[in-house]
XYZ file of C-alpha atoms in Angstrom:
610
model
C -5.533 32.891 -6.844
C -2.100 32.061 -5.512
C -1.257 33.288 -2.048
C 0.901 36.389 -1.702
C 1.786 35.542 1.900
C 5.455 35.334 2.854
C 6.905 31.877 2.474
C 7.196 29.399 5.341
C 10.415 27.650 6.334
C 9.166 24.398 7.887
C 6.151 22.573 9.345
C 5.524 20.016 12.078
C 1.897 19.068 12.635
C 1.038 16.086 14.880
C -2.668 17.023 15.264
C -2.593 17.094 19.055
C -5.528 19.502 19.455
C -8.999 18.304 18.470
C -10.860 20.350 15.858
C -14.532 19.941 14.931
C -15.728 18.853 11.497
C -15.618 21.736 9.036
C -13.220 23.864 11.119
C -9.833 22.394 10.209
C -9.153 24.623 7.199
C -8.155 27.920 8.775
C -7.165 26.380 12.114
C -3.680 26.579 13.614
C -1.353 23.603 13.259
C 0.802 22.367 16.140
C 3.596 24.691 15.030
C 1.244 27.673 14.719
C 1.059 27.816 10.911
C -2.478 28.098 9.557
C -3.812 25.032 7.770
C -4.993 25.817 4.253
C -7.056 23.683 1.884
C -10.697 23.014 1.058
C -13.524 21.260 2.917
C -16.623 21.633 0.733
C -18.761 19.219 2.773
C -17.342 19.890 6.262
C -15.972 16.338 6.447
C -12.464 17.074 7.812
C -11.751 16.971 11.554
C -8.922 16.403 14.036
C -9.668 13.681 16.565
C -7.743 11.177 18.702
C -4.340 12.477 17.633
C -4.924 12.435 13.893
C -6.440 14.312 10.988
C -9.626 12.648 9.723
C -11.085 12.733 6.198
C -14.632 11.363 6.185
C -16.020 10.140 2.828
C -17.424 12.777 0.501
C -21.071 12.521 -0.515
C -20.209 14.026 -3.896
C -16.780 12.793 -4.973
C -14.329 14.869 -6.960
C -11.074 16.783 -6.756
C -11.032 20.268 -5.309
C -13.536 19.380 -2.561
C -11.469 17.903 0.284
C -7.901 18.371 1.422
C -5.455 20.330 3.545
C -2.311 22.195 2.552
C 0.547 24.157 4.075
C 2.556 26.994 2.601
C 3.552 28.663 0.466
C 7.143 27.402 0.387
C 9.887 28.714 -1.862
C 11.085 25.947 -4.151
C 14.555 24.912 -2.993
C 16.639 21.783 -3.329
C 16.443 19.501 -0.317
C 13.034 20.708 0.904
C 11.207 17.538 1.962
C 7.507 16.896 2.633
C 6.775 13.856 4.803
C 3.296 12.463 5.574
C 2.555 9.484 7.815
C -0.992 8.306 7.110
C -3.506 5.527 6.485
C -5.692 5.877 3.396
C -9.346 4.912 3.863
C -9.545 2.336 1.082
C -6.643 2.196 -1.370
C -9.046 0.805 -3.952
C -11.624 3.594 -3.589
C -13.255 4.430 -6.933
C -16.506 5.382 -8.601
C -18.350 3.487 -11.328
C -19.321 4.799 -14.769
C -23.019 5.623 -14.681
C -25.071 2.698 -15.952
C -22.158 0.232 -16.095
C -22.041 -1.178 -12.570
C -24.187 -3.966 -11.168
C -27.526 -2.934 -9.704
C -26.444 -4.134 -6.256
C -23.816 -1.398 -6.120
C -26.557 1.215 -6.290
C -28.279 -0.421 -3.331
C -25.051 -0.396 -1.339
C -24.568 3.315 -1.991
C -21.684 3.021 -4.411
C -20.680 6.208 -6.228
C -21.698 6.451 -9.891
C -20.480 9.237 -12.158
C -20.482 10.205 -15.811
C -16.740 9.459 -15.885
C -15.166 6.818 -13.703
C -12.997 8.289 -10.954
C -10.084 5.980 -10.157
C -7.516 8.224 -8.475
C -8.563 8.741 -4.853
C -5.597 10.289 -3.008
C -2.858 12.793 -3.888
C 0.016 13.670 -1.526
C 2.773 16.010 -2.622
C 3.720 19.467 -3.874
C 1.181 21.641 -5.718
C 1.017 25.116 -7.191
C -2.216 25.981 -5.330
C -3.492 25.307 -1.786
C -6.838 23.978 -3.055
C -6.239 22.739 -6.565
C -9.181 21.383 -8.534
C -6.748 19.467 -10.776
C -4.034 18.177 -8.436
C -2.909 15.456 -10.831
C -2.103 18.063 -13.493
C -0.824 20.858 -11.233
C 1.301 18.905 -8.783
C 4.102 16.397 -8.289
C 2.630 13.890 -5.906
C 2.030 10.325 -4.828
C -1.336 9.149 -6.139
C -3.393 6.129 -5.062
C -5.430 4.655 -7.894
C -8.318 2.180 -7.766
C -8.067 -1.017 -9.794
C -10.656 -3.531 -11.091
C -9.032 -6.600 -9.500
C -6.119 -5.537 -7.265
C -6.200 -3.560 -4.019
C -5.195 -0.306 -5.629
C -2.064 0.922 -7.374
C 0.476 3.430 -6.112
C 1.419 5.980 -8.778
C 3.104 9.362 -8.961
C 1.788 12.417 -10.766
C 4.625 13.894 -12.798
C 4.825 16.952 -14.987
C 4.432 14.671 -18.021
C 1.571 12.602 -16.605
C 0.717 9.725 -14.288
C 3.479 7.176 -13.700
C 2.604 3.683 -12.422
C 4.677 2.209 -9.586
C 3.353 -0.640 -7.426
C 0.220 -2.777 -7.721
C -1.754 -4.326 -4.839
C -1.153 -1.897 -1.968
C -2.456 -3.359 1.315
C -4.533 -1.112 3.569
C -1.792 -0.370 6.110
C -0.075 2.893 7.189
C 2.453 4.434 4.789
C 5.016 7.189 5.181
C 5.184 9.251 1.973
C 8.204 11.481 1.347
C 8.480 13.894 -1.580
C 11.743 15.838 -1.909
C 12.345 18.904 -4.070
C 15.579 19.000 -6.050
C 17.392 21.724 -7.970
C 15.421 20.365 -10.903
C 12.585 17.937 -10.373
C 11.368 15.805 -7.471
C 12.328 12.501 -5.814
C 9.764 10.152 -4.241
C 10.233 7.740 -1.312
C 7.965 5.629 0.895
C 8.130 3.268 3.875
C 5.651 1.222 5.858
C 5.794 -1.634 8.366
C 7.670 -4.909 8.809
C 6.662 -7.560 6.289
C 5.154 -5.229 3.670
C 5.783 -6.812 0.257
C 6.505 -3.484 -1.433
C 8.002 -1.143 1.164
C 10.605 -1.430 3.934
C 9.810 -0.964 7.614
C 10.270 2.525 8.991
C 12.675 4.204 9.565
C 13.810 2.742 6.235
C 12.412 4.156 2.992
C 12.399 2.892 -0.572
C 13.283 5.255 -3.441
C 10.371 4.895 -5.859
C 10.465 7.523 -8.595
C 12.211 10.525 -10.105
C 10.494 13.367 -11.901
C 13.263 15.166 -13.813
C 11.074 18.140 -14.728
C 10.095 21.263 -12.798
C 6.538 22.139 -11.927
C 7.166 25.704 -13.080
C 6.125 27.369 -9.830
C 8.493 29.411 -7.671
C 6.193 28.911 -4.689
C 4.572 25.576 -3.880
C 2.206 24.096 -1.291
C 2.516 20.805 0.568
C -0.893 19.162 0.243
C -2.993 16.079 0.988
C -6.135 15.786 -1.150
C -8.876 13.173 -1.316
C -11.330 12.775 -4.188
C -13.312 9.682 -3.179
C -13.464 7.259 -0.274
C -15.200 3.916 -0.467
C -15.642 0.909 -2.681
C -19.023 -0.615 -3.534
C -20.540 1.669 -0.919
C -18.276 0.461 1.895
C -16.522 3.375 3.536
C -13.948 4.143 6.190
C -12.183 7.399 7.042
C -8.654 8.343 6.050
C -6.317 9.152 8.939
C -3.210 11.373 8.872
C -0.942 10.939 11.900
C 1.659 13.575 11.142
C 2.998 16.086 8.616
C 6.542 17.397 8.372
C 8.200 19.879 6.019
C 11.902 20.566 6.529
C 15.118 21.025 4.573
C 17.577 18.119 4.548
C 20.979 19.724 3.878
C 22.554 16.485 2.645
C 19.904 16.184 -0.058
C 20.442 19.585 -1.649
C 22.769 18.080 -4.261
C 22.274 14.598 -5.711
C 20.315 13.412 -2.710
C 20.418 9.659 -2.154
C 21.762 8.759 -5.616
C 24.524 6.208 -6.185
C 24.994 7.215 -9.828
C 24.142 10.432 -11.661
C 25.173 11.322 -15.198
C 23.233 13.548 -17.634
C 25.507 12.615 -20.586
C 27.181 9.228 -20.058
C 30.326 8.819 -22.154
C 32.970 6.098 -22.253
C 36.168 7.102 -20.461
C 34.596 10.153 -18.872
C 33.885 10.569 -15.194
C 30.189 10.477 -14.327
C 28.776 13.352 -12.313
C 28.489 10.809 -9.494
C 29.610 7.182 -9.535
C 33.091 6.968 -11.071
C 34.606 6.671 -14.564
C 32.783 4.822 -17.341
C 34.734 1.685 -18.296
C 34.239 -0.625 -21.280
C 33.414 -4.131 -20.060
C 31.610 -6.825 -22.061
C 28.198 -5.640 -23.234
C 28.717 -1.894 -22.816
C 30.194 0.832 -20.653
C 29.978 0.132 -16.933
C 30.076 1.696 -13.481
C 30.318 -0.222 -10.211
C 28.467 1.413 -7.302
C 29.169 0.192 -3.764
C 25.709 -1.378 -3.364
C 22.947 -2.798 -5.607
C 20.683 -0.280 -7.258
C 16.978 -0.292 -6.481
C 15.737 2.593 -8.649
C 17.059 3.103 -12.182
C 15.847 6.085 -14.194
C 17.249 6.755 -17.680
C 16.360 8.111 -21.109
C 17.011 5.645 -23.946
C 16.783 6.126 -27.704
C 16.358 2.823 -29.554
C 18.419 0.816 -30.194
C 19.829 1.052 -26.675
C 20.101 -0.983 -23.468
C 20.140 -0.530 -19.706
C 22.335 -3.097 -17.942
C 22.260 -3.850 -14.210
C 22.928 -6.599 -11.672
C 26.227 -6.804 -13.533
C 28.955 -9.142 -12.225
C 31.011 -9.807 -15.365
C 30.407 -10.196 -19.142
C 28.671 -13.541 -18.518
C 26.367 -12.445 -15.662
C 23.935 -9.512 -15.864
C 20.392 -8.325 -16.599
C 19.658 -6.169 -19.659
C 16.631 -4.218 -20.814
C 16.982 -3.587 -24.543
C 14.916 -1.284 -26.720
C 15.236 -2.387 -30.343
C 13.433 -0.711 -33.235
C 10.633 -3.272 -32.944
C 10.362 -4.357 -29.315
C 11.445 -4.099 -25.697
C 13.269 -7.168 -24.359
C 14.396 -8.197 -20.905
C 17.136 -10.824 -20.865
C 19.344 -12.535 -18.313
C 22.941 -13.392 -19.145
C 23.905 -16.290 -16.896
C 27.008 -18.439 -17.198
C 27.600 -17.394 -20.795
C 24.037 -18.228 -21.888
C 21.402 -15.640 -22.689
C 17.894 -16.273 -21.367
C 15.131 -14.173 -22.908
C 12.815 -13.503 -19.953
C 10.099 -11.464 -21.661
C 9.533 -9.305 -24.738
C 6.882 -6.817 -25.834
C 6.232 -5.416 -29.302
C 6.671 -1.679 -29.812
C 7.427 0.680 -32.622
C 10.594 2.641 -31.904
C 11.296 3.680 -35.491
C 11.388 7.359 -34.596
C 14.437 8.817 -32.879
C 12.466 10.046 -29.903
C 13.958 9.211 -26.487
C 11.891 7.170 -24.012
C 11.998 7.309 -20.240
C 12.687 3.939 -18.652
C 12.347 3.267 -14.934
C 13.194 0.028 -13.120
C 12.322 -0.744 -9.498
C 14.395 -3.674 -8.251
C 14.240 -4.961 -4.668
C 16.447 -7.966 -5.405
C 13.499 -10.320 -5.896
C 11.010 -8.524 -8.136
C 11.185 -6.002 -10.996
C 8.674 -3.261 -11.795
C 9.556 -1.759 -15.176
C 7.838 1.188 -16.843
C 8.235 2.786 -20.236
C 7.212 6.446 -20.372
C 5.248 5.890 -17.162
C 3.236 2.838 -18.259
C 3.890 -0.737 -17.101
C 6.176 -2.710 -19.397
C 5.689 -6.494 -19.672
C 2.388 -6.392 -17.773
C 1.068 -4.871 -14.565
C 2.401 -7.537 -12.215
C 6.044 -7.455 -11.097
C 8.485 -9.834 -12.738
C 9.873 -12.235 -10.134
C 13.609 -12.598 -10.637
C 16.153 -13.071 -7.825
C 19.189 -14.323 -9.768
C 22.223 -12.006 -9.501
C 20.169 -9.993 -6.996
C 23.209 -8.766 -5.038
C 25.351 -7.673 -7.978
C 26.061 -3.939 -8.210
C 27.308 -3.165 -11.721
C 25.333 -0.703 -13.887
C 25.846 -0.210 -17.599
C 24.574 1.351 -20.806
C 24.756 0.525 -24.489
C 23.689 2.846 -27.288
C 22.261 6.329 -26.950
C 21.364 7.086 -23.333
C 21.043 10.201 -21.206
C 20.015 11.411 -17.764
C 20.899 8.249 -15.873
C 20.152 8.114 -12.169
C 20.538 5.132 -9.842
C 19.379 5.069 -6.209
C 19.795 2.331 -3.583
C 17.076 -0.149 -2.662
C 16.571 1.452 0.728
C 17.667 4.546 2.620
C 17.389 5.766 6.189
C 14.738 8.345 6.968
C 16.548 11.434 8.284
C 15.733 11.880 12.015
C 14.441 15.391 11.417
C 11.629 13.937 9.275
C 10.461 11.191 11.645
C 6.753 11.162 12.533
C 6.500 7.976 14.596
C 6.192 4.311 13.698
C 3.229 2.124 12.772
C 1.616 0.109 15.567
C 2.822 -3.445 15.078
C 2.620 -5.460 18.277
C 2.675 -9.263 18.442
C 2.018 -11.665 21.282
C 5.194 -13.024 22.875
C 3.811 -15.881 24.978
C 1.701 -18.777 23.721
C -1.305 -19.241 25.992
C -3.450 -21.787 24.199
C -2.812 -24.360 21.486
C -5.799 -26.740 21.315
C -5.756 -29.995 19.370
C -8.363 -29.355 16.706
C -8.522 -33.006 15.632
C -9.488 -34.406 19.036
C -12.620 -36.502 19.565
C -15.988 -34.819 19.092
C -17.058 -35.244 22.717
C -14.055 -33.209 23.874
C -14.580 -30.310 21.478
C -17.336 -28.575 23.418
C -15.281 -28.821 26.587
C -12.812 -26.465 24.911
C -14.972 -24.370 22.606
C -18.154 -22.839 23.986
C -21.014 -21.782 21.673
C -21.135 -18.007 22.068
C -23.273 -16.717 19.186
C -25.258 -18.130 16.289
C -26.882 -21.441 15.289
C -23.900 -23.205 13.693
C -22.537 -26.437 15.116
C -18.821 -26.950 15.715
C -17.991 -30.355 14.279
C -14.910 -32.495 13.574
C -13.653 -32.365 10.004
C -10.766 -33.958 8.180
C -7.690 -32.428 9.806
C -9.548 -29.984 12.055
C -12.906 -28.380 12.826
C -15.712 -26.901 10.790
C -18.835 -24.919 11.678
C -21.913 -26.472 10.072
C -25.473 -25.249 9.447
C -24.749 -21.618 10.297
C -26.706 -20.394 7.295
C -26.438 -16.644 6.894
C -26.056 -15.943 10.616
C -22.845 -15.090 12.427
C -21.588 -17.989 14.505
C -18.874 -17.716 17.152
C -17.232 -20.358 19.345
C -14.891 -18.997 22.034
C -12.753 -19.710 25.068
C -12.264 -17.417 28.120
C -9.432 -14.901 27.815
C -7.641 -13.426 30.829
C -5.639 -10.769 28.974
C -8.221 -8.117 28.015
C -5.735 -5.647 26.503
C -3.990 -7.929 24.001
C -4.806 -11.054 22.040
C -2.814 -12.478 19.133
C -4.848 -15.140 17.317
C -3.586 -17.359 14.527
C -5.445 -20.028 12.581
C -4.623 -22.027 9.514
C -7.851 -22.162 7.505
C -8.571 -24.485 4.606
C -11.255 -22.942 2.349
C -13.622 -25.418 0.658
C -12.747 -26.913 -2.708
C -14.358 -25.489 -5.824
C -17.695 -27.328 -6.308
C -18.872 -28.114 -9.814
C -22.603 -27.634 -9.188
C -22.838 -24.988 -6.451
C -20.904 -21.942 -5.372
C -18.127 -22.517 -2.855
C -17.584 -19.807 -0.246
C -15.304 -19.176 2.714
C -16.353 -16.810 5.519
C -14.183 -18.262 8.313
C -11.959 -16.348 10.699
C -11.368 -15.265 14.286
C -13.252 -13.232 16.892
C -12.303 -10.862 19.735
C -15.267 -10.903 22.096
C -16.378 -8.548 24.849
C -20.086 -9.392 24.662
C -22.842 -9.769 22.090
C -22.976 -5.984 21.704
C -19.215 -5.447 21.403
C -16.937 -7.671 19.318
C -14.567 -7.704 16.371
C -14.653 -10.423 13.714
C -11.973 -10.773 11.025
C -12.603 -13.397 8.352
C -11.582 -14.570 4.927
C -13.981 -13.579 2.141
C -13.495 -15.989 -0.709
C -15.670 -17.184 -3.603
C -15.601 -17.057 -7.410
C -15.387 -13.270 -7.539
C -14.050 -12.118 -4.133
C -10.604 -12.658 -2.606
C -10.380 -10.510 0.505
C -9.761 -10.260 4.236
C -12.688 -8.461 5.890
C -13.115 -6.962 9.371
C -16.494 -6.323 11.006
C -16.849 -4.341 14.235
C -19.962 -4.358 16.409
C -19.969 -1.575 18.999
C -22.767 -0.723 21.448
C -24.959 -3.162 19.554
C -24.452 -1.290 16.289
C -22.803 -2.766 13.205
C -22.909 -0.742 10.012
C -22.780 -3.121 7.032
C -21.187 -0.304 5.018
C -18.333 0.009 7.542
C -16.726 -3.341 6.841
C -13.024 -2.718 6.247
C -11.130 -5.050 3.920
C -8.140 -5.621 1.716
C -8.349 -7.430 -1.619
C -5.778 -10.242 -1.718
C -6.277 -11.927 -5.122
C -2.817 -13.483 -5.136
C -2.999 -14.948 -1.637
C -6.412 -16.643 -1.322
C -7.576 -19.681 -3.304
C -10.353 -22.215 -2.864
C -8.961 -25.493 -1.558
C -5.584 -24.008 -0.533
C -4.795 -23.522 3.196
C -3.767 -20.066 4.415
C -2.575 -18.751 7.770
C -4.706 -15.909 9.142
C -3.211 -13.988 12.063
C -4.874 -11.050 13.807
C -3.455 -9.018 16.711
C -5.772 -6.714 18.699
C -5.163 -4.626 21.819
C -8.756 -3.434 22.118
C -7.992 -0.116 20.393
C -6.489 -1.252 17.099
C -5.836 -4.411 15.139
C -3.380 -5.714 12.560
C -4.159 -8.562 10.123
C -1.598 -10.867 8.488
C -1.985 -13.461 5.757
C 0.900 -15.942 5.714
C 2.906 -13.414 7.772
C 2.324 -10.501 5.364
C 0.538 -7.486 6.907
C -2.542 -6.776 4.789
C -4.914 -4.690 6.934
C -4.639 -2.253 9.839
C -7.276 -0.168 11.600
C -7.951 1.562 14.882
C -11.471 0.976 16.170
C -11.974 4.750 16.211
C -11.207 4.832 12.500
C -14.383 2.802 11.988
C -16.612 4.391 14.657
C -15.364 7.799 15.872
C -15.260 7.921 19.646
C -15.344 4.146 20.121
C -14.104 3.001 23.541
C -11.591 0.233 24.119
C -12.839 -3.281 23.418
C -12.354 -5.404 26.545
C -11.260 -8.772 25.160
C -12.943 -11.296 27.463
C -13.158 -14.237 25.078
C -11.473 -15.237 21.821
C -12.304 -17.858 19.261
C -13.426 -19.110 15.864
C -16.075 -17.382 13.776
C -18.109 -17.292 10.601
C -18.895 -13.727 9.563
C -22.590 -14.161 8.784
C -22.241 -12.222 5.534
C -22.755 -15.028 3.036
C -22.834 -18.761 3.670
C -19.645 -20.674 4.443
C -19.710 -23.982 2.553
C -17.254 -26.005 4.595
C -14.092 -24.166 5.636
C -11.884 -26.131 8.033
C -9.926 -24.666 10.945
C -6.759 -26.790 10.832
C -4.710 -25.081 13.564
C -5.368 -22.413 16.190
C -2.905 -20.582 18.446
C -3.572 -17.811 20.972
C -0.749 -15.592 22.259
C -0.547 -12.725 24.723
C-alpha cells in the first residue's frame, strides 16, 4: 500500500551514524527522516561513513533497497545519489545454461536470467517489487562481454545509454519536470563516458509522467556478483532538494514541442531555413538530442553551413547517418528498418564531441558500441527536416548545483617520483634492486625488460623497500605474451602493495582467450577470499602481444586503478573486508597473481611515486 504520511520537502543523508545489518530500514537518516525500503535478508548496514548493500543469497527485485518519501511531484525536485555499485556486470545465469564451473564458484542460477542489478530513481512505492516498471530510474544492466551497460527505466520501457561502465564511483541525478524526468550523471577525471564532478553529463529525457502524485526516491539492488565473485555496494550520500532554476526547461539549450519554420521555438530562437532544413543555432554544442521523428525525416546537428553537418535520416526503408563535409556526403552507417507506417519514433543522440550513442525507441541504433566521430565536433547548429516534434537539446556538460553536492571521488596521485629502475640492466644487478618476497618464480631479463619465470600457479612477488607507508603510486608498462598457436597464452602480471605475507594488495592484468580484465586481490590478516576478487572487464583495452600501462594508487585505505590513464577500478579495502584496518605499505613491487599461469609477460617500465 502507498504511504498516507505527509510529504517531505528535502533529504540529506551522509550516513554518519553506524547501523547494524538488518536495522537500516526504519532507522533515522542524518536529517531525521525515517529510511524506508526493504531488507529481506538483513544485508543492509551503515558502516564507515556509507550505506552498505551486501550480496543477496536469493537475488530478485523487491528484496533489498532503501527509499525516502513520499514527495509531492513537482518540477525541479532533484534526487542525487553518490555511490559505487558492487559489480556493474552483476547478473544471474539461466538454469542449466552456464558452465559447470560457475556452479562451483557459487554463481547465481535462475529460471530466467536476471541482468538488471541496480535501480536508482523515482518510484511509486517505497519497496517496489517491479521497480523497472513502476519507476523512472537509472538502471545498471549486466552484459555478456562488456562491463555492464547504463540504462534508464522510462514509462515506455528500458532505454539503453552507455556500454562498458568501469567499476568506479558515480553521481546519479534524476530531476522531476512539469512533465517527465531528466537524467544526469558524473564521475571522476578520465572517465571515458562521464565528466569529473562537479560536472554532470545530461544523459536522457523521459517525456512521460509516471502517473503518481506522490513518489519515493529509492535505491534498489536485485543481484550482486558475477560468476560467484562478490563485493558490496556502497552509497556515500543521498540528497533530495528543489532546484528553482530547473523548474522550467531545466538545462535545455533548445525546446520546441512543435517546430515550425519561421516560428519562434519555445527555447532557442526562431527557426530559419538554411541548406538541408530549418535550423537553430544554440550558443554551445549539443550533447543530448531527444526528438520524435516520423519517416521520412531527419535530425541535423554539428551544423556549420550547408556543406558541413551531421544528419540522421529515417527513410521508409532504413536509418542512415551521414556526414556532409566540404560539399561531399559521406555515408557513415546505415541500418535496415521498416518505417512504412506513419507512427512517430523517438530518437536520442548522445554526443560528447568524439563519440555518438544513438538509440531508436530506446534500443541501440547502428550497434551497441559508440560511433567514433570527431569531425565538426565543436559546431553548434541544430536542424530538422520532415515531420518532427518534441525536440529537446541539452549541453554536453552542466555544473552540479552546489545544493546537491555530496562530495568528490577519491582520486589522489603521487606527485614526486621516488624510483625509476632500469629494467633492462644486466642480470647480476637485478637482484640488487628487486628482492624475492613471495613465491617460487625467478625474476629474469627479457627482451626490453623483466619477466618472472617458473612461478607456476603460485603468487610471486618481487619488491623494494618503501618509506612512505600511507601512499604509493605504482606504474608499469606490461607487455602480455603473444598468442601461441599450440598452447594457451595468459597474462597475470601486475603490481603489489606489501605490508607482510599476511597483509598485501595485488592488482594484475587478467588476460587470455576469454578474459580481458583488471583484477584486485586483497589478503588481510592472512585471509584471502577467492570470491572477493574485485575486477573490471576491459575488452577494448587489453590484447595479447600489445603493451599496456597499468597504474595503481593506494593510500592503505583505498586504491584506484588506471589502464593507459583511464580509471577503470576503485575500491576501499573496507568495501572488500568490512572493518579492515589500514594497510601499512612497507614494500612495493612486481607480482604475478597466482590465479592461473602467466606464460611470459614482460615488465617493460616501472615507476614509483609518492
